[in-house]
JSON list of C-alpha atoms and ligand atoms in Angstrom, two decimals:
[
{"chain": "A", "resi": 1, "resn": "MET", "atom": "CA", "xyz": [-133.79, 79.11, 88.43]},
{"chain": "A", "resi": 2, "resn": "ILE", "atom": "CA", "xyz": [-133.19, 78.41, 92.13]},
{"chain": "A", "resi": 3, "resn": "GLU", "atom": "CA", "xyz": [-131.47, 80.99, 94.28]},
{"chain": "A", "resi": 4, "resn": "LEU", "atom": "CA", "xyz": [-129.54, 79.56, 97.22]},
{"chain": "A", "resi": 5, "resn": "GLN", "atom": "CA", "xyz": [-127.61, 81.32, 99.96]},
{"chain": "A", "resi": 6, "resn": "VAL", "atom": "CA", "xyz": [-124.94, 78.91, 101.21]},
{"chain": "A", "resi": 7, "resn": "ASN", "atom": "CA", "xyz": [-122.28, 79.76, 103.78]},
{"chain": "A", "resi": 8, "resn": "GLY", "atom": "CA", "xyz": [-122.92, 83.45, 103.15]},
{"chain": "A", "resi": 9, "resn": "VAL", "atom": "CA", "xyz": [-122.55, 83.20, 99.37]},
{"chain": "A", "resi": 10, "resn": "ARG", "atom": "CA", "xyz": [-125.45, 83.60, 96.94]},
{"chain": "A", "resi": 11, "resn": "HIS", "atom": "CA", "xyz": [-125.79, 81.09, 94.09]},
{"chain": "A", "resi": 12, "resn": "GLU", "atom": "CA", "xyz": [-128.17, 80.85, 91.17]},
{"chain": "A", "resi": 13, "resn": "LEU", "atom": "CA", "xyz": [-128.82, 77.33, 89.97]},
{"chain": "A", "resi": 14, "resn": "SER", "atom": "CA", "xyz": [-130.57, 76.14, 86.90]},
{"chain": "A", "resi": 15, "resn": "ALA", "atom": "CA", "xyz": [-131.92, 72.91, 88.35]},
{"chain": "A", "resi": 16, "resn": "ASP", "atom": "CA", "xyz": [-134.91, 70.63, 88.09]},
{"chain": "A", "resi": 17, "resn": "PRO", "atom": "CA", "xyz": [-137.35, 71.39, 90.95]},
{"chain": "A", "resi": 18, "resn": "ARG", "atom": "CA", "xyz": [-136.99, 67.76, 92.06]},
{"chain": "A", "resi": 19, "resn": "VAL", "atom": "CA", "xyz": [-133.28, 68.16, 92.90]},
{"chain": "A", "resi": 20, "resn": "THR", "atom": "CA", "xyz": [-132.61, 67.66, 96.59]},
{"chain": "A", "resi": 21, "resn": "LEU", "atom": "CA", "xyz": [-130.66, 70.16, 98.62]},
{"chain": "A", "resi": 22, "resn": "LEU", "atom": "CA", "xyz": [-128.03, 67.44, 99.16]},
{"chain": "A", "resi": 23, "resn": "ASP", "atom": "CA", "xyz": [-127.50, 66.89, 95.44]},
{"chain": "A", "resi": 24, "resn": "ALA", "atom": "CA", "xyz": [-127.50, 70.62, 94.75]},
{"chain": "A", "resi": 25, "resn": "LEU", "atom": "CA", "xyz": [-124.80, 71.17, 97.38]},
{"chain": "A", "resi": 26, "resn": "ARG", "atom": "CA", "xyz": [-122.60, 68.28, 96.30]},
{"chain": "A", "resi": 27, "resn": "ASP", "atom": "CA", "xyz": [-123.09, 68.08, 92.55]},
{"chain": "A", "resi": 28, "resn": "ARG", "atom": "CA", "xyz": [-123.92, 71.65, 91.58]},
{"chain": "A", "resi": 29, "resn": "LEU", "atom": "CA", "xyz": [-121.97, 73.72, 94.11]},
{"chain": "A", "resi": 30, "resn": "GLY", "atom": "CA", "xyz": [-119.07, 71.32, 94.68]},
{"chain": "A", "resi": 31, "resn": "LEU", "atom": "CA", "xyz": [-119.56, 71.31, 98.44]},
{"chain": "A", "resi": 32, "resn": "ALA", "atom": "CA", "xyz": [-118.72, 67.66, 98.98]},
{"chain": "A", "resi": 33, "resn": "GLY", "atom": "CA", "xyz": [-118.28, 67.95, 102.73]},
{"chain": "A", "resi": 34, "resn": "THR", "atom": "CA", "xyz": [-121.96, 67.07, 103.14]},
{"chain": "A", "resi": 35, "resn": "LYS", "atom": "CA", "xyz": [-122.14, 63.29, 102.71]},
{"chain": "A", "resi": 36, "resn": "LYS", "atom": "CA", "xyz": [-124.70, 61.05, 101.10]},
{"chain": "A", "resi": 37, "resn": "GLY", "atom": "CA", "xyz": [-125.21, 57.90, 103.13]},
{"chain": "A", "resi": 38, "resn": "CYS", "atom": "CA", "xyz": [-128.67, 56.41, 102.79]},
{"chain": "A", "resi": 39, "resn": "ASP", "atom": "CA", "xyz": [-130.34, 59.20, 100.74]},
{"chain": "A", "resi": 40, "resn": "GLN", "atom": "CA", "xyz": [-133.58, 58.41, 102.57]},
{"chain": "A", "resi": 41, "resn": "GLY", "atom": "CA", "xyz": [-133.47, 60.17, 105.91]},
{"chain": "A", "resi": 42, "resn": "GLN", "atom": "CA", "xyz": [-132.08, 57.39, 108.06]},
{"chain": "A", "resi": 43, "resn": "CYS", "atom": "CA", "xyz": [-128.38, 58.05, 108.68]},
{"chain": "A", "resi": 44, "resn": "GLY", "atom": "CA", "xyz": [-127.79, 61.77, 109.29]},
{"chain": "A", "resi": 45, "resn": "ALA", "atom": "CA", "xyz": [-124.68, 61.95, 107.07]},
{"chain": "A", "resi": 46, "resn": "CYS", "atom": "CA", "xyz": [-126.29, 64.74, 105.03]},
{"chain": "A", "resi": 47, "resn": "THR", "atom": "CA", "xyz": [-127.11, 67.03, 108.00]},
{"chain": "A", "resi": 48, "resn": "VAL", "atom": "CA", "xyz": [-126.81, 70.77, 107.28]},
{"chain": "A", "resi": 49, "resn": "HIS", "atom": "CA", "xyz": [-128.32, 73.85, 108.90]},
{"chain": "A", "resi": 50, "resn": "VAL", "atom": "CA", "xyz": [-131.12, 75.88, 107.35]},
{"chain": "A", "resi": 51, "resn": "ASP", "atom": "CA", "xyz": [-131.60, 79.15, 109.23]},
{"chain": "A", "resi": 52, "resn": "GLY", "atom": "CA", "xyz": [-129.61, 77.57, 112.07]},
{"chain": "A", "resi": 53, "resn": "GLN", "atom": "CA", "xyz": [-131.84, 74.51, 112.39]},
{"chain": "A", "resi": 54, "resn": "ARG", "atom": "CA", "xyz": [-130.47, 71.07, 111.54]},
{"chain": "A", "resi": 55, "resn": "VAL", "atom": "CA", "xyz": [-132.13, 69.39, 108.57]},
{"chain": "A", "resi": 56, "resn": "LEU", "atom": "CA", "xyz": [-131.51, 66.26, 106.53]},
{"chain": "A", "resi": 57, "resn": "SER", "atom": "CA", "xyz": [-130.57, 67.68, 103.16]},
{"chain": "A", "resi": 58, "resn": "CYS", "atom": "CA", "xyz": [-131.51, 64.44, 101.37]},
{"chain": "A", "resi": 59, "resn": "LEU", "atom": "CA", "xyz": [-135.12, 65.00, 102.44]},
{"chain": "A", "resi": 60, "resn": "MET", "atom": "CA", "xyz": [-135.32, 68.66, 101.45]},
{"chain": "A", "resi": 61, "resn": "LEU", "atom": "CA", "xyz": [-135.67, 69.98, 97.93]},
{"chain": "A", "resi": 62, "resn": "ALA", "atom": "CA", "xyz": [-133.19, 72.64, 96.92]},
{"chain": "A", "resi": 63, "resn": "CYS", "atom": "CA", "xyz": [-136.08, 74.92, 95.98]},
{"chain": "A", "resi": 64, "resn": "GLN", "atom": "CA", "xyz": [-137.43, 74.66, 99.53]},
{"chain": "A", "resi": 65, "resn": "ALA", "atom": "CA", "xyz": [-134.19, 76.19, 100.79]},
{"chain": "A", "resi": 66, "resn": "ALA", "atom": "CA", "xyz": [-134.52, 79.25, 98.55]},
{"chain": "A", "resi": 67, "resn": "GLY", "atom": "CA", "xyz": [-134.71, 82.41, 100.62]},
{"chain": "A", "resi": 68, "resn": "HIS", "atom": "CA", "xyz": [-133.11, 80.71, 103.63]},
{"chain": "A", "resi": 69, "resn": "GLU", "atom": "CA", "xyz": [-129.53, 80.64, 104.89]},
{"chain": "A", "resi": 70, "resn": "VAL", "atom": "CA", "xyz": [-127.90, 77.25, 104.39]},
{"chain": "A", "resi": 71, "resn": "THR", "atom": "CA", "xyz": [-124.78, 76.34, 106.34]},
{"chain": "A", "resi": 72, "resn": "THR", "atom": "CA", "xyz": [-122.65, 73.32, 105.53]},
{"chain": "A", "resi": 73, "resn": "VAL", "atom": "CA", "xyz": [-119.60, 71.96, 107.30]},
{"chain": "A", "resi": 74, "resn": "GLU", "atom": "CA", "xyz": [-117.45, 74.07, 104.96]},
{"chain": "A", "resi": 75, "resn": "GLY", "atom": "CA", "xyz": [-119.03, 77.17, 106.49]},
{"chain": "A", "resi": 76, "resn": "LEU", "atom": "CA", "xyz": [-118.32, 76.39, 110.14]},
{"chain": "A", "resi": 77, "resn": "ALA", "atom": "CA", "xyz": [-114.73, 77.57, 110.44]},
{"chain": "A", "resi": 78, "resn": "GLY", "atom": "CA", "xyz": [-114.04, 81.19, 111.38]},
{"chain": "A", "resi": 79, "resn": "PRO", "atom": "CA", "xyz": [-113.15, 83.83, 108.77]},
{"chain": "A", "resi": 80, "resn": "ASP", "atom": "CA", "xyz": [-109.49, 83.38, 109.69]},
{"chain": "A", "resi": 81, "resn": "GLY", "atom": "CA", "xyz": [-109.73, 79.64, 109.08]},
{"chain": "A", "resi": 82, "resn": "SER", "atom": "CA", "xyz": [-109.78, 78.75, 112.77]},
{"chain": "A", "resi": 83, "resn": "LEU", "atom": "CA", "xyz": [-111.73, 75.61, 113.48]},
{"chain": "A", "resi": 84, "resn": "HIS", "atom": "CA", "xyz": [-115.15, 75.82, 115.05]},
{"chain": "A", "resi": 85, "resn": "PRO", "atom": "CA", "xyz": [-115.00, 74.57, 118.68]},
{"chain": "A", "resi": 86, "resn": "VAL", "atom": "CA", "xyz": [-117.01, 71.47, 117.74]},
{"chain": "A", "resi": 87, "resn": "GLN", "atom": "CA", "xyz": [-114.58, 70.65, 114.94]},
{"chain": "A", "resi": 88, "resn": "ALA", "atom": "CA", "xyz": [-111.66, 71.13, 117.34]},
{"chain": "A", "resi": 89, "resn": "ALA", "atom": "CA", "xyz": [-113.34, 68.94, 119.96]},
{"chain": "A", "resi": 90, "resn": "PHE", "atom": "CA", "xyz": [-113.87, 66.10, 117.45]},
{"chain": "A", "resi": 91, "resn": "ILE", "atom": "CA", "xyz": [-110.13, 66.18, 116.72]},
{"chain": "A", "resi": 92, "resn": "ALA", "atom": "CA", "xyz": [-109.13, 66.47, 120.39]},
{"chain": "A", "resi": 93, "resn": "CYS", "atom": "CA", "xyz": [-111.43, 63.60, 121.41]},
{"chain": "A", "resi": 94, "resn": "ASP", "atom": "CA", "xyz": [-110.71, 61.43, 118.37]},
{"chain": "A", "resi": 95, "resn": "GLY", "atom": "CA", "xyz": [-114.42, 61.48, 117.53]},
{"chain": "A", "resi": 96, "resn": "PHE", "atom": "CA", "xyz": [-114.16, 59.61, 114.24]},
{"chain": "A", "resi": 97, "resn": "GLN", "atom": "CA", "xyz": [-112.54, 56.70, 112.47]},
{"chain": "A", "resi": 98, "resn": "CYS", "atom": "CA", "xyz": [-113.22, 56.65, 108.70]},
{"chain": "A", "resi": 99, "resn": "GLY", "atom": "CA", "xyz": [-114.73, 60.13, 108.92]},
{"chain": "A", "resi": 100, "resn": "TYR", "atom": "CA", "xyz": [-117.66, 59.55, 106.57]},
{"chain": "A", "resi": 101, "resn": "CYS", "atom": "CA", "xyz": [-120.32, 60.38, 109.14]},
{"chain": "A", "resi": 102, "resn": "THR", "atom": "CA", "xyz": [-118.27, 63.17, 110.70]},
{"chain": "A", "resi": 103, "resn": "PRO", "atom": "CA", "xyz": [-119.55, 66.27, 108.83]},
{"chain": "A", "resi": 104, "resn": "GLY", "atom": "CA", "xyz": [-123.11, 65.26, 109.67]},
{"chain": "A", "resi": 105, "resn": "GLN", "atom": "CA", "xyz": [-122.16, 64.48, 113.26]},
{"chain": "A", "resi": 106, "resn": "ILE", "atom": "CA", "xyz": [-120.49, 67.89, 113.59]},
{"chain": "A", "resi": 107, "resn": "MET", "atom": "CA", "xyz": [-123.42, 69.82, 112.08]},
{"chain": "A", "resi": 108, "resn": "SER", "atom": "CA", "xyz": [-125.81, 67.94, 114.32]},
{"chain": "A", "resi": 109, "resn": "ALA", "atom": "CA", "xyz": [-123.60, 68.50, 117.37]},
{"chain": "A", "resi": 110, "resn": "VAL", "atom": "CA", "xyz": [-123.47, 72.27, 116.80]},
{"chain": "A", "resi": 111, "resn": "ALA", "atom": "CA", "xyz": [-127.26, 72.37, 116.63]},
{"chain": "A", "resi": 112, "resn": "CYS", "atom": "CA", "xyz": [-127.66, 69.98, 119.57]},
{"chain": "A", "resi": 113, "resn": "ILE", "atom": "CA", "xyz": [-125.56, 72.27, 121.78]},
{"chain": "A", "resi": 114, "resn": "ARG", "atom": "CA", "xyz": [-127.38, 75.40, 120.57]},
{"chain": "A", "resi": 115, "resn": "GLU", "atom": "CA", "xyz": [-130.72, 73.73, 121.29]},
{"chain": "A", "resi": 116, "resn": "GLY", "atom": "CA", "xyz": [-129.62, 73.15, 124.89]},
{"chain": "A", "resi": 117, "resn": "ASN", "atom": "CA", "xyz": [-129.75, 69.40, 124.44]},
{"chain": "A", "resi": 118, "resn": "ALA", "atom": "CA", "xyz": [-126.18, 68.59, 125.42]},
{"chain": "A", "resi": 119, "resn": "GLY", "atom": "CA", "xyz": [-126.48, 68.90, 129.19]},
{"chain": "A", "resi": 120, "resn": "SER", "atom": "CA", "xyz": [-125.69, 65.27, 129.95]},
{"chain": "A", "resi": 121, "resn": "ASP", "atom": "CA", "xyz": [-124.24, 62.25, 128.16]},
{"chain": "A", "resi": 122, "resn": "ALA", "atom": "CA", "xyz": [-127.72, 60.73, 128.09]},
{"chain": "A", "resi": 123, "resn": "ASP", "atom": "CA", "xyz": [-129.12, 63.86, 126.41]},
{"chain": "A", "resi": 124, "resn": "ILE", "atom": "CA", "xyz": [-126.26, 63.92, 123.91]},
{"chain": "A", "resi": 125, "resn": "ARG", "atom": "CA", "xyz": [-126.88, 60.28, 123.01]},
{"chain": "A", "resi": 126, "resn": "GLU", "atom": "CA", "xyz": [-130.61, 60.92, 122.65]},
{"chain": "A", "resi": 127, "resn": "PHE", "atom": "CA", "xyz": [-130.39, 64.12, 120.62]},
{"chain": "A", "resi": 128, "resn": "MET", "atom": "CA", "xyz": [-127.56, 62.83, 118.41]},
{"chain": "A", "resi": 129, "resn": "SER", "atom": "CA", "xyz": [-129.32, 59.52, 117.81]},
{"chain": "A", "resi": 130, "resn": "GLY", "atom": "CA", "xyz": [-130.28, 60.47, 114.24]},
{"chain": "A", "resi": 131, "resn": "ASN", "atom": "CA", "xyz": [-126.62, 60.43, 113.25]},
{"chain": "A", "resi": 132, "resn": "LEU", "atom": "CA", "xyz": [-125.36, 56.91, 112.71]},
{"chain": "A", "resi": 133, "resn": "CYS", "atom": "CA", "xyz": [-121.70, 55.90, 112.77]},
{"chain": "A", "resi": 134, "resn": "ARG", "atom": "CA", "xyz": [-120.86, 52.59, 111.17]},
{"chain": "A", "resi": 135, "resn": "CYS", "atom": "CA", "xyz": [-117.42, 52.69, 112.79]},
{"chain": "A", "resi": 136, "resn": "GLY", "atom": "CA", "xyz": [-118.99, 52.80, 116.25]},
{"chain": "A", "resi": 137, "resn": "ALA", "atom": "CA", "xyz": [-117.09, 55.91, 117.34]},
{"chain": "A", "resi": 138, "resn": "TYR", "atom": "CA", "xyz": [-120.00, 56.85, 119.59]},
{"chain": "A", "resi": 139, "resn": "PRO", "atom": "CA", "xyz": [-118.15, 57.10, 122.95]},
{"chain": "A", "resi": 140, "resn": "ASN", "atom": "CA", "xyz": [-115.66, 59.58, 121.50]},
{"chain": "A", "resi": 141, "resn": "ILE", "atom": "CA", "xyz": [-118.38, 61.49, 119.65]},
{"chain": "A", "resi": 142, "resn": "VAL", "atom": "CA", "xyz": [-120.26, 61.94, 122.94]},
{"chain": "A", "resi": 143, "resn": "ALA", "atom": "CA", "xyz": [-117.02, 63.07, 124.58]},
{"chain": "A", "resi": 144, "resn": "ALA", "atom": "CA", "xyz": [-116.43, 65.62, 121.81]},
{"chain": "A", "resi": 145, "resn": "VAL", "atom": "CA", "xyz": [-119.94, 67.06, 122.11]},
{"chain": "A", "resi": 146, "resn": "ARG", "atom": "CA", "xyz": [-119.60, 67.19, 125.91]},
{"chain": "A", "resi": 147, "resn": "GLU", "atom": "CA", "xyz": [-116.29, 69.05, 125.60]},
{"chain": "A", "resi": 148, "resn": "ALA", "atom": "CA", "xyz": [-117.58, 71.50, 122.96]},
{"chain": "A", "resi": 149, "resn": "ALA", "atom": "CA", "xyz": [-120.75, 72.18, 124.97]},
{"chain": "A", "resi": 150, "resn": "GLY", "atom": "CA", "xyz": [-118.60, 73.98, 127.53]},
{"chain": "A", "resi": 151, "resn": "HIS", "atom": "CA", "xyz": [-117.17, 76.34, 124.93]},
{"chain": "A", "resi": 152, "resn": "ALA", "atom": "CA", "xyz": [-118.40, 79.90, 124.38]},
{"chain": "A", "resi": 153, "resn": "ARG", "atom": "CA", "xyz": [-118.30, 80.40, 120.60]},
{"chain": "A", "resi": 154, "resn": "LEU", "atom": "CA", "xyz": [-121.25, 78.41, 119.29]},
{"chain": "B", "resi": 201, "resn": "LIG", "atom": "S1", "xyz": [-128.15, 60.66, 103.43]},
{"chain": "B", "resi": 201, "resn": "LIG", "atom": "FE1", "xyz": [-129.65, 61.89, 104.36]},
{"chain": "B", "resi": 201, "resn": "LIG", "atom": "S2", "xyz": [-130.18, 60.83, 106.17]},
{"chain": "B", "resi": 201, "resn": "LIG", "atom": "FE2", "xyz": [-128.82, 59.48, 105.15]},
{"chain": "B", "resi": 202, "resn": "LIG", "atom": "S1", "xyz": [-116.36, 57.49, 111.65]},
{"chain": "B", "resi": 202, "resn": "LIG", "atom": "FE1", "xyz": [-116.79, 55.98, 110.13]},
{"chain": "B", "resi": 202, "resn": "LIG", "atom": "S2", "xyz": [-118.94, 56.03, 109.95]},
{"chain": "B", "resi": 202, "resn": "LIG", "atom": "FE2", "xyz": [-118.54, 57.31, 111.64]}
]
């Protein structure tokens, strides 16, 4: 039995110890906002937060997340449903095309700003470089992170 705390809700899973956090979130908990791109740590589509730090959920076992607070893109909005400032900035800046990489980009961007690594466009590009976008929406993604970095509620 694996006990996971995700977006403030406690879950008990009967899962093989080899199940990744990504598969547990998507297939067991129905949280499909976290995307599977490469499944081998190269694209960033599966980025979530564990105790506020960004991690690649395809490279973490679900059992390793037991006892820690996991946050997915579904957990970013406020209790009243208001969008997180980074989510709002991605919409305002048109920071996506197909949207497949977007949840991972957003989770990474929230952490990047919290880490203090969004002070310049060069920093944003460097510290978001683990999140690939096959649509090439990078200029607008950088603009969205830059805009959100000036916002208070992060
Ligand atoms: S799916 Fe995890 S890094 Fe690509
Ligand atoms: S918006 Fe399509 S992969 Fe990034």
